[in-house]
Amino acid sequence: VREKKDDKVLYSAPADEFSMSLDHYEELKARFDYLMAVDTNTLNEIQQGYRVSACCIYVVRDHLSSLNAESRYVHHATFLILNTDHHAKSEPIGWHLAITRSIHPLIQHSRIGMIVDSELGQHIDINAGREPYYATSHLPPNLKFLYASSDGSATFANAMIQSCDTGAKAVLNEFKKKGVADVLRHKPIEVGTALCVRVVSSRPDGKP
């Protein structure tokens, strides 16, 4: 799907064949059992030697067999990423945290669609297992990337990634009030050169 004014890709999903008779929801139900979306935003300014990013994850909790236009998705997890490598891409680190730290054991062997908004040109090779999604890590065979842009609202996937984008921005705004020292009081998860901390929400709805 493309937006006419700037020819930007808004949505792209893996497919073995074109099923023009199926709408967006039916395509998702045919290919996946569960759906998640992951977006990572990064501050422009270096903070005490760290490049700071926030990765936000939303999920559809119910099995996709019941997916329709009325279905809801919810905030699942958020991580702050503090990286001493200022040139490393933050998105793949966010993907790695989502895959290794947030997928419930009960659905690890189900077909999972993960909506992301970057590296579209590499998705075919990543989904086929020919290329790693992060460092030397390849996608689990039951998980595939879908691409959706937060710039549009054409599909359910676009709306999910928009929520991730909004959540990540909110966490970064909160981080700027508290700073690096407050984050590093918690025991971090080490991912390469990055120190990652899961954000615990104080809101009743669990949103960041």
mmCIF file of C-alpha atoms in Angstrom, residues 118-193:
data_model
loop_
_atom_site.group_PDB
_atom_site.id
_atom_site.type_symbol
_atom_site.label_atom_id
_atom_site.label_comp_id
_atom_site.label_asym_id
_atom_site.label_seq_id
_atom_site.Cartn_x
_atom_site.Cartn_y
_atom_site.Cartn_z
ATOM 1 C CA SER A 118 12.134 -0.161 9.434
ATOM 2 C CA GLU A 119 14.537 -2.182 7.262
ATOM 3 C CA LEU A 120 11.767 -3.077 4.793
ATOM 4 C CA GLY A 121 14.328 -3.883 2.077
ATOM 5 C CA GLN A 122 15.766 -6.668 4.260
ATOM 6 C CA HIS A 123 12.505 -8.289 5.314
ATOM 7 C CA ILE A 124 12.461 -10.956 2.600
ATOM 8 C CA ASP A 125 15.904 -12.234 3.582
ATOM 9 C CA ILE A 126 15.254 -11.888 7.323
ATOM 10 C CA ASN A 127 11.923 -13.718 7.084
ATOM 11 C CA ALA A 128 13.526 -16.472 4.999
ATOM 12 C CA GLY A 129 16.268 -16.938 7.587
ATOM 13 C CA ARG A 130 19.009 -15.916 5.169
ATOM 14 C CA GLU A 131 19.950 -12.827 7.170
ATOM 15 C CA PRO A 132 19.970 -12.157 10.936
ATOM 16 C CA TYR A 133 17.607 -9.518 12.284
ATOM 17 C CA TYR A 134 20.168 -8.496 14.932
ATOM 18 C CA ALA A 135 23.901 -9.319 15.162
ATOM 19 C CA THR A 136 23.989 -13.109 14.594
ATOM 20 C CA SER A 137 20.396 -13.741 15.740
ATOM 21 C CA HIS A 138 17.878 -15.066 13.206
ATOM 22 C CA LEU A 139 14.106 -14.957 13.558
ATOM 23 C CA PRO A 140 12.469 -18.003 15.132
ATOM 24 C CA PRO A 141 10.957 -20.053 12.279
ATOM 25 C CA ASN A 142 7.405 -19.369 13.500
ATOM 26 C CA LEU A 143 7.832 -15.560 13.567
ATOM 27 C CA LYS A 144 7.733 -13.251 10.539
ATOM 28 C CA PHE A 145 8.122 -9.515 10.093
ATOM 29 C CA LEU A 146 5.401 -7.324 8.622
ATOM 30 C CA TYR A 147 6.085 -3.700 7.741
ATOM 31 C CA ALA A 148 3.758 -0.845 8.636
ATOM 32 C CA SER A 149 4.405 2.883 8.786
ATOM 33 C CA SER A 150 3.209 5.032 11.674
ATOM 34 C CA ASP A 151 2.564 7.796 9.127
ATOM 35 C CA GLY A 152 -0.663 6.252 7.887
ATOM 36 C CA SER A 153 -3.810 4.647 9.269
ATOM 37 C CA ALA A 154 -4.782 2.500 6.302
ATOM 38 C CA THR A 155 -4.700 -0.820 8.176
ATOM 39 C CA PHE A 156 -4.950 -2.401 11.609
ATOM 40 C CA ALA A 157 -1.159 -2.822 11.481
ATOM 41 C CA ASN A 158 -0.613 0.906 10.878
ATOM 42 C CA ALA A 159 -2.746 1.731 13.913
ATOM 43 C CA MET A 160 -0.783 -0.693 16.106
ATOM 44 C CA ILE A 161 2.599 0.752 15.113
ATOM 45 C CA GLN A 162 1.250 4.262 15.702
ATOM 46 C CA SER A 163 0.447 3.282 19.288
ATOM 47 C CA CYS A 164 3.979 1.933 19.717
ATOM 48 C CA ASP A 165 5.428 5.163 18.336
ATOM 49 C CA THR A 166 3.313 7.264 20.703
ATOM 50 C CA GLY A 167 4.257 5.096 23.678
ATOM 51 C CA ALA A 168 7.979 5.235 22.912
ATOM 52 C CA LYS A 169 7.864 9.030 22.642
ATOM 53 C CA ALA A 170 6.066 9.272 25.988
ATOM 54 C CA VAL A 171 8.732 7.134 27.692
ATOM 55 C CA LEU A 172 11.551 9.234 26.229
ATOM 56 C CA ASN A 173 9.857 12.398 27.483
ATOM 57 C CA GLU A 174 9.634 10.868 30.958
ATOM 58 C CA PHE A 175 13.280 9.748 30.766
ATOM 59 C CA LYS A 176 14.390 13.336 30.123
ATOM 60 C CA LYS A 177 12.859 14.311 33.479
ATOM 61 C CA LYS A 178 14.657 11.532 35.395
ATOM 62 C CA GLY A 179 17.966 10.927 33.601
ATOM 63 C CA VAL A 180 20.476 8.122 33.173
ATOM 64 C CA ALA A 181 21.252 7.556 36.867
ATOM 65 C CA ASP A 182 17.618 6.807 37.678
ATOM 66 C CA VAL A 183 17.443 4.197 34.895
ATOM 67 C CA LEU A 184 20.689 2.491 35.888
ATOM 68 C CA ARG A 185 19.476 1.986 39.457
ATOM 69 C CA HIS A 186 17.692 -1.030 38.002
ATOM 70 C CA LYS A 187 19.545 -4.162 36.928
ATOM 71 C CA PRO A 188 19.953 -3.817 33.155
ATOM 72 C CA ILE A 189 19.748 -6.439 30.442
ATOM 73 C CA GLU A 190 22.939 -6.379 28.378
ATOM 74 C CA VAL A 191 22.446 -6.569 24.608
ATOM 75 C CA GLY A 192 25.759 -6.046 22.844
ATOM 76 C CA THR A 193 27.018 -2.610 23.901
#
